[in-house]
CSV table of C-alpha atoms in Angstrom, one decimal:
chain,number,residue,atom,x,y,z
D,1,MET,CA,77.0,119.7,70.0
D,2,ASP,CA,80.1,118.1,69.5
D,3,GLY,CA,80.7,114.4,71.0
D,4,THR,CA,84.4,115.2,72.7
D,5,GLN,CA,83.0,118.0,74.2
D,6,THR,CA,81.5,119.6,78.2
D,7,TYR,CA,79.7,122.2,78.2
D,8,ARG,CA,79.0,123.3,81.9
D,9,GLY,CA,76.8,125.9,82.9
D,10,ASP,CA,75.3,125.0,78.8
D,11,VAL,CA,71.6,126.1,79.3
D,12,CYS,CA,69.1,127.9,77.2
D,13,ARG,CA,65.8,128.2,77.3
D,14,ILE,CA,65.0,126.8,73.6
D,15,THR,CA,62.3,128.8,71.2
D,16,ALA,CA,62.5,127.5,68.0
D,17,SER,CA,60.5,125.1,66.5
D,18,ASN,CA,60.6,121.9,63.8
D,19,LEU,CA,64.1,121.4,65.4
D,20,THR,CA,66.3,118.6,66.3
D,21,ILE,CA,69.0,119.7,68.3
D,22,LYS,CA,71.5,116.3,68.0
D,23,GLY,CA,74.8,115.2,69.6
D,24,VAL,CA,77.9,114.4,66.9
D,25,ARG,CA,80.8,112.7,67.4
D,26,GLY,CA,80.5,111.2,70.1
D,27,ARG,CA,77.6,112.1,72.6
D,28,PRO,CA,77.7,115.3,73.7
D,29,LYS,CA,77.9,116.5,77.7
D,30,ILE,CA,75.9,118.6,79.1
D,31,ASP,CA,77.0,119.6,82.6
D,32,ALA,CA,74.3,122.2,84.3
D,33,GLY,CA,76.7,123.0,86.7
D,34,GLY,CA,74.5,125.7,89.5
D,35,LYS,CA,72.9,127.5,86.9
D,36,ASN,CA,69.4,126.5,85.1
D,37,ALA,CA,67.1,128.5,82.6
D,38,ASP,CA,64.2,129.5,84.6
D,39,GLY,CA,64.1,128.6,87.6
D,40,LYS,CA,63.0,125.2,86.0
D,41,GLY,CA,66.3,123.4,84.5
D,42,THR,CA,68.2,122.9,82.4
D,43,TRP,CA,67.0,123.2,78.6
D,44,VAL,CA,63.9,125.0,78.6
D,45,ILE,CA,62.5,123.7,75.6
D,46,THR,CA,58.7,125.6,74.4
D,47,GLY,CA,58.8,125.3,70.5
D,48,ASN,CA,56.6,123.4,68.8
D,49,ASP,CA,57.8,119.4,67.0
D,50,VAL,CA,61.7,119.9,68.5
D,51,THR,CA,64.1,116.6,69.3
D,52,VAL,CA,66.4,115.9,71.5
D,53,ASP,CA,69.1,113.2,69.2
D,54,ASN,CA,72.6,111.2,71.7
D,55,VAL,CA,72.9,114.1,74.6
D,56,GLU,CA,73.9,113.3,78.0
D,57,MET,CA,73.3,115.4,80.0
D,58,PHE,CA,73.0,116.2,84.8
D,59,GLY,CA,73.9,117.8,87.4
D,60,SER,CA,69.9,120.0,87.2
D,61,ALA,CA,69.2,121.6,90.6
D,62,VAL,CA,67.5,124.6,91.2
D,63,SER,CA,65.5,126.2,94.7
D,64,ASP,CA,62.2,124.3,94.3
D,65,ARG,CA,63.9,121.5,93.9
D,66,ASN,CA,62.0,120.5,90.7
D,67,GLY,CA,64.7,121.0,88.5
D,68,ALA,CA,64.8,119.0,84.9
D,69,ALA,CA,66.8,118.5,82.3
D,70,ILE,CA,64.4,118.7,79.9
D,71,ARG,CA,61.3,120.7,81.3
D,72,VAL,CA,58.5,120.6,77.5
D,73,GLU,CA,56.3,123.8,77.2
D,74,GLY,CA,56.2,123.2,73.7
D,75,ASN,CA,54.2,120.3,71.7
D,76,ASN,CA,55.1,117.1,70.6
D,77,PHE,CA,58.8,116.6,71.9
D,78,THR,CA,60.6,112.8,71.0
D,79,LEU,CA,63.9,111.7,72.7
D,80,ARG,CA,66.5,109.0,72.0
D,81,ASN,CA,69.7,107.3,72.5
D,82,SER,CA,70.3,109.5,75.3
D,83,PHE,CA,71.3,109.2,78.9
D,84,LEU,CA,69.7,111.9,81.3
D,85,HIS,CA,71.1,110.7,85.2
D,86,ASP,CA,71.7,112.6,88.7
D,87,ASN,CA,69.0,115.1,87.8
D,88,GLU,CA,66.5,116.6,90.1
D,89,ASN,CA,64.5,115.3,87.5
D,90,GLY,CA,65.5,113.2,83.7
D,91,VAL,CA,61.9,114.8,81.9
D,92,LEU,CA,59.2,117.0,83.0
D,93,THR,CA,56.4,117.0,80.6
D,94,GLY,CA,53.9,120.1,81.1
D,95,ALA,CA,50.2,119.3,80.4
D,96,SER,CA,48.5,120.4,76.6
D,97,PRO,CA,45.9,118.0,75.5
D,98,THR,CA,47.5,117.3,71.7
D,99,SER,CA,50.5,117.5,72.2
D,100,ARG,CA,52.4,113.3,71.4
D,101,LEU,CA,55.3,112.7,73.1
D,102,VAL,CA,58.2,109.7,72.1
D,103,MET,CA,60.8,108.3,74.0
D,104,GLU,CA,63.6,105.5,72.6
D,105,PHE,CA,66.9,104.6,72.7
D,106,ASN,CA,67.3,106.4,75.7
D,107,GLU,CA,69.4,105.7,79.9
D,108,PHE,CA,67.5,107.2,82.8
D,109,GLY,CA,68.8,107.4,86.2
D,110,HIS,CA,69.2,108.3,89.4
D,111,ASN,CA,66.7,110.4,88.3
D,112,GLY,CA,64.8,112.8,92.2
D,113,ASN,CA,65.8,114.9,94.7
D,114,GLY,CA,64.3,111.8,97.2
D,115,ASP,CA,61.4,113.4,98.3
D,116,GLY,CA,59.4,111.3,96.9
D,117,TYR,CA,57.7,113.7,94.3
D,118,SER,CA,60.7,113.6,90.9
D,119,HIS,CA,61.9,111.0,89.0
D,120,ASN,CA,63.3,109.9,86.3
D,121,VAL,CA,60.5,111.0,83.5
D,122,TYR,CA,57.9,113.2,84.3
D,123,VAL,CA,55.0,113.4,81.6
D,124,GLY,CA,51.8,115.8,82.0
D,125,GLN,CA,48.7,115.0,81.2
D,126,VAL,CA,49.2,115.1,76.4
D,127,ALA,CA,47.5,112.9,74.6
D,128,SER,CA,49.5,110.4,73.8
D,129,LEU,CA,53.2,108.5,74.7
D,130,VAL,CA,55.2,106.2,73.1
D,131,PHE,CA,58.1,105.0,75.2
D,132,ARG,CA,59.4,101.6,74.4
D,133,HIS,CA,63.1,100.6,74.3
D,134,ASN,CA,64.6,102.9,77.0
D,135,TYR,CA,66.4,101.9,80.4
D,136,SER,CA,64.6,103.7,83.1
D,137,HIS,CA,66.7,102.2,86.7
D,138,ASP,CA,67.5,103.4,90.4
D,139,ALA,CA,65.0,106.9,90.2
D,140,HIS,CA,66.0,108.9,94.3
D,141,ILE,CA,63.3,108.1,95.4
D,142,GLY,CA,60.6,109.2,93.2
D,143,HIS,CA,59.6,105.7,90.1
D,144,ASN,CA,61.3,104.7,87.4
D,145,LEU,CA,58.4,106.8,85.1
D,146,LYS,CA,55.5,108.6,85.9
D,147,SER,CA,53.2,109.7,83.0
D,148,ARG,CA,49.3,111.0,83.1
D,149,ALA,CA,49.6,110.5,79.5
D,150,GLN,CA,45.3,109.6,78.2
D,151,ILE,CA,47.2,106.8,75.7
D,152,ASN,CA,50.3,105.3,77.0
D,153,MET,CA,52.2,102.5,74.7
D,154,VAL,CA,55.3,101.4,77.0
D,155,ALA,CA,56.9,98.6,75.2
D,156,TYR,CA,60.3,96.7,75.6
D,157,ASN,CA,62.1,98.7,78.1
D,158,ARG,CA,63.7,97.5,81.2
D,159,PHE,CA,63.0,99.4,84.1
D,160,SER,CA,65.8,98.2,87.1
D,161,SER,CA,67.2,98.9,89.4
D,162,LEU,CA,70.9,97.7,91.5
D,163,ASN,CA,70.6,95.8,94.5
D,164,LYS,CA,73.3,95.7,97.7
D,165,GLY,CA,76.7,94.6,96.1
D,166,GLU,CA,76.3,95.3,92.6
D,167,THR,CA,76.9,98.3,90.4
D,168,GLY,CA,75.9,100.1,87.3
D,169,SER,CA,76.0,103.2,85.0
D,170,THR,CA,74.9,105.3,88.1
D,171,ALA,CA,74.5,104.9,91.9
D,172,ALA,CA,71.8,102.8,93.5
D,173,GLY,CA,68.2,104.5,93.8
D,174,LYS,CA,65.4,103.5,96.1
D,175,PRO,CA,62.9,103.9,93.8
D,176,SER,CA,59.2,104.4,94.7
D,177,TYR,CA,56.4,102.1,91.6
D,178,GLU,CA,58.7,100.8,88.3
D,179,ILE,CA,55.9,102.4,86.4
D,180,ASP,CA,53.7,104.9,87.3
D,181,ILE,CA,50.6,104.9,84.6
D,182,SER,CA,48.5,108.6,87.3
D,183,ASN,CA,45.1,108.3,86.0
D,184,GLY,CA,44.3,105.3,83.6
D,185,GLY,CA,43.6,106.1,80.1
D,186,ASN,CA,44.1,103.2,77.6
D,187,ALA,CA,48.1,101.9,78.9
D,188,TYR,CA,49.8,99.2,77.1
D,189,ILE,CA,52.1,97.5,78.5
D,190,ILE,CA,53.8,95.3,76.2
D,191,GLY,CA,57.5,93.5,76.8
D,192,ASN,CA,59.0,95.3,80.1
D,193,VAL,CA,61.6,93.8,81.5
D,194,ILE,CA,60.4,95.0,85.2
D,195,GLN,CA,62.1,94.6,88.3
D,196,GLN,CA,62.0,95.3,92.1
D,197,PRO,CA,65.1,95.1,94.0
D,198,ALA,CA,65.3,94.2,97.4
D,199,GLU,CA,65.8,98.2,99.5
D,200,HIS,CA,63.2,100.2,97.6
D,201,SER,CA,60.5,102.6,98.6
D,202,ASN,CA,56.9,100.7,98.0
D,203,SER,CA,57.1,96.3,98.0
D,204,ASN,CA,54.3,97.9,94.6
D,205,MET,CA,55.2,97.5,90.8
D,206,LEU,CA,53.2,98.4,87.9
D,207,ALA,CA,51.3,101.2,89.6
D,208,TYR,CA,47.3,101.9,86.9
D,209,GLY,CA,44.9,104.7,87.8
D,210,LEU,CA,45.7,105.3,91.8
D,211,GLU,CA,44.8,108.8,91.2
D,212,ALA,CA,42.0,108.5,88.1
D,213,PRO,CA,38.4,109.5,89.2
D,214,GLY,CA,37.4,106.4,86.9
D,215,LYS,CA,36.3,106.4,83.5
D,216,PRO,CA,34.3,105.1,81.6
D,217,GLY,CA,36.7,103.0,78.2
D,218,ASP,CA,39.7,103.6,80.7
D,219,LYS,CA,41.9,99.8,79.9
D,220,LEU,CA,44.9,98.2,81.2
D,221,TYR,CA,46.0,95.7,79.0
D,222,VAL,CA,49.7,93.7,80.8
D,223,ILE,CA,50.8,91.8,78.3
D,224,ASN,CA,54.0,89.6,77.9
D,225,ASN,CA,56.3,91.2,80.2
D,226,THR,CA,58.6,89.7,82.5
D,227,PHE,CA,58.4,92.1,85.9
D,228,ILE,CA,61.1,90.7,88.8
D,229,ASN,CA,60.8,90.8,92.8
D,230,ASP,CA,63.9,91.0,94.9
D,231,ALA,CA,61.8,91.8,97.4
D,232,HIS,CA,59.9,89.9,100.1
D,233,ALA,CA,56.5,91.4,99.8
D,234,GLY,CA,54.3,93.5,97.4
D,235,THR,CA,51.8,93.6,94.1
D,236,PHE,CA,52.7,93.5,91.1
D,237,VAL,CA,50.3,95.4,89.1
D,238,LEU,CA,48.3,98.2,91.5
D,239,ILE,CA,45.1,99.3,90.4
D,240,GLY,CA,43.1,101.7,91.7
D,241,ASP,CA,39.9,100.6,93.4
D,242,LYS,CA,37.4,104.2,91.3
D,243,VAL,CA,38.7,102.0,87.7
D,244,THR,CA,35.9,100.1,86.7
D,245,ALA,CA,36.6,98.6,83.4
D,246,ALA,CA,38.7,95.0,84.1
D,247,ALA,CA,42.4,94.6,84.0
D,248,LEU,CA,43.6,91.9,80.8
D,249,LEU,CA,46.8,90.6,82.3
D,250,GLN,CA,47.6,87.8,79.5
D,251,ASN,CA,51.4,85.4,79.4
D,252,ASN,CA,53.1,87.4,82.3
D,253,PHE,CA,56.1,85.6,84.0
D,254,PHE,CA,56.0,87.4,87.7
D,255,SER,CA,59.0,85.9,89.4
D,256,GLY,CA,59.3,86.1,93.0
D,257,LYS,CA,56.9,86.9,96.0
D,258,GLY,CA,54.2,88.7,95.9
D,259,ASN,CA,50.6,89.2,95.3
D,260,ILE,CA,50.2,89.4,90.7
D,261,THR,CA,47.2,92.2,90.8
D,262,ASN,CA,44.5,93.7,93.5
D,263,GLN,CA,42.5,94.0,90.7
D,264,GLN,CA,39.6,91.2,91.7
D,265,ARG,CA,38.2,91.0,88.9
D,266,ALA,CA,40.7,91.4,86.0
D,267,THR,CA,41.5,89.0,83.3
D,268,GLN,CA,43.9,86.0,83.3
D,269,VAL,CA,45.8,84.3,81.7
D,270,THR,CA,48.5,82.1,80.6
D,271,ASN,CA,50.6,83.8,83.2
D,272,TYR,CA,53.6,82.8,85.1
D,273,GLN,CA,54.0,82.8,88.8
D,274,GLY,CA,57.6,81.7,89.2
D,275,THR,CA,61.2,82.0,90.9
D,276,GLU,CA,64.5,83.0,89.3
D,277,ALA,CA,65.5,79.3,88.5
D,278,ASP,CA,63.4,79.7,85.9
D,279,PHE,CA,65.7,81.5,84.0
D,280,VAL,CA,68.8,81.1,81.6
D,281,ASN,CA,71.3,83.5,83.9
D,282,ARG,CA,69.3,86.1,86.1
D,283,ALA,CA,72.6,87.8,87.7
D,284,VAL,CA,73.4,89.2,84.1
D,285,TYR,CA,70.2,89.5,82.8
D,286,ASP,CA,69.5,86.6,80.6
D,287,LEU,CA,65.7,86.6,81.3
D,288,HIS,CA,65.5,83.9,78.3
D,289,PRO,CA,62.9,81.3,80.2
D,290,ASN,CA,64.6,78.1,80.7
D,291,ASP,CA,63.3,74.1,80.4
D,292,ASN,CA,59.8,75.4,81.5
D,293,ARG,CA,56.4,73.8,79.5
D,294,ARG,CA,54.4,76.2,81.5
D,295,VAL,CA,56.5,79.1,80.0
D,296,ILE,CA,58.0,77.9,77.0
D,297,ASN,CA,54.7,78.6,73.2
D,298,ALA,CA,52.7,78.5,76.8
D,299,GLY,CA,51.6,82.1,75.8
D,300,ALA,CA,47.5,82.4,74.2
D,301,GLU,CA,47.7,84.3,71.2
D,302,PRO,CA,46.8,88.1,72.7
D,303,PRO,CA,43.0,89.5,71.5
D,304,LYS,CA,42.5,91.6,69.3
D,305,LEU,CA,41.1,95.5,69.6
D,306,GLU,CA,39.1,97.7,67.3
D,307,SER,CA,41.6,100.2,67.5
D,308,GLY,CA,43.8,98.6,65.9
D,309,ILE,CA,46.5,98.2,67.9
D,310,SER,CA,48.2,95.3,68.2
D,311,LEU,CA,48.9,93.7,71.5
D,312,VAL,CA,51.1,91.4,69.6
D,313,PRO,CA,55.0,91.0,71.3
D,314,THR,CA,57.8,92.3,68.1
D,315,ARG,CA,59.9,92.7,69.8
D,316,GLN,CA,61.8,92.4,72.9
D,317,TYR,CA,64.6,94.8,75.2
D,318,LYS,CA,67.8,94.4,75.0
D,319,HIS,CA,70.7,96.1,76.9
D,320,VAL,CA,71.2,98.3,76.8
D,321,ALA,CA,68.6,100.6,76.1
D,322,ALA,CA,68.5,99.2,72.4
D,323,GLY,CA,66.0,96.7,70.8
D,324,GLU,CA,66.2,93.1,68.6
D,325,PRO,CA,63.0,91.8,67.0
D,326,ARG,CA,60.9,89.3,68.3
D,327,PRO,CA,61.7,85.8,66.8
D,328,VAL,CA,58.2,84.5,65.3
D,329,ILE,CA,58.8,80.5,66.4
D,330,GLY,CA,55.9,78.1,67.2
D,331,ALA,CA,53.6,79.6,69.9
D,332,LEU,CA,54.4,83.2,71.7
D,333,ASP,CA,56.6,81.6,74.7
D,334,VAL,CA,55.5,83.3,78.2
D,335,GLY,CA,57.2,87.0,79.5
D,336,ALA,CA,59.2,89.4,77.5
D,337,TYR,CA,62.5,86.7,75.6
D,338,GLN,CA,61.0,83.9,73.5
D,339,THR,CA,63.2,81.2,73.2
D,340,VAL,CA,64.4,80.2,70.2
D,341,ILE,CA,64.3,76.0,70.5
D,342,VAL,CA,67.5,74.1,67.7
D,343,GLN,CA,66.6,69.8,68.4
D,344,GLU,CA,69.5,68.3,67.4
D,345,SER,CA,71.0,64.7,67.4
D,346,LYS,CA,74.1,64.5,69.8
D,347,LYS,CA,72.4,67.6,71.8
D,348,PRO,CA,70.3,67.8,75.0
D,349,TRP,CA,66.4,68.4,72.7
D,350,TYR,CA,67.1,72.4,73.6
D,351,ASN,CA,69.1,74.9,73.4
D,352,ILE,CA,69.2,78.6,74.6
D,353,LEU,CA,70.6,80.4,71.7
D,354,LYS,CA,71.7,84.5,73.0
D,355,ASN,CA,71.2,87.5,70.7
């Protein structure tokens, strides 16, 4: 598809498997234009092993108010380098116990029809979701990410929304949860920026297992994230009361008011709760830590898991919808960003070097 063009009403069912759809010469714009495929959305993908790369999609709306820019009904889907905004759902997937999904380097903004049941991204009961280096923001009443996958790797993303007076790539939204891992399972939440705006539809930020029956072996790992609560109250990590395993919360930076978690048996290691004054420049999302010995080099090495999955953050989010290596310097800092320390005789003992 040609990135110099806008495709209005370009709706279709995609049945082919092992297919890549990619925008070239820029990012093509696909405007649903009041049309839909099968009453479900703009592109309904029933083929397996499909990749969509470098497209902008908006305007998806259907009669039951559950339309999606991309409706995934086949197995194994990848979305990258794309911008999905102002749809009833950005991505909406079906359920398949063998399907594996990857979404990386995408922006999702202001999706949702306002009923709280439609979202920027809604993943059904699939085998696994890898969600990394994305910018998901301003969901319209719904969640910035909702997933029922059995395994969720959510790493190095930014989940945020505009506060009053701010401008962005979409209109402001009033999201519910920033991340909702509804069914529990194994969830790895690593190196994310997770912000709740002052105006929101739910005072809690990361939800886990609220709709789960409580399955043995399910585990939540929340490692080296930076949480920012611009509201006056709330819970940073809300865990369903039927979840039996203790969550691990380690090396997280919790900024603002609120309870860290409602799970009394959660394991908490070297976390820090502070204020926006602890960041280099909160207003522009430079969330490298200021000179704070409870943050810089204060993190503990995450445990090694029998599964072989590493909990050690190796990258960090870079705006917009990108990433960069996390510097390997001394011990881990608390939070989503590592500070580079430079000792110079004629300058203060440290400088924050921006990448």
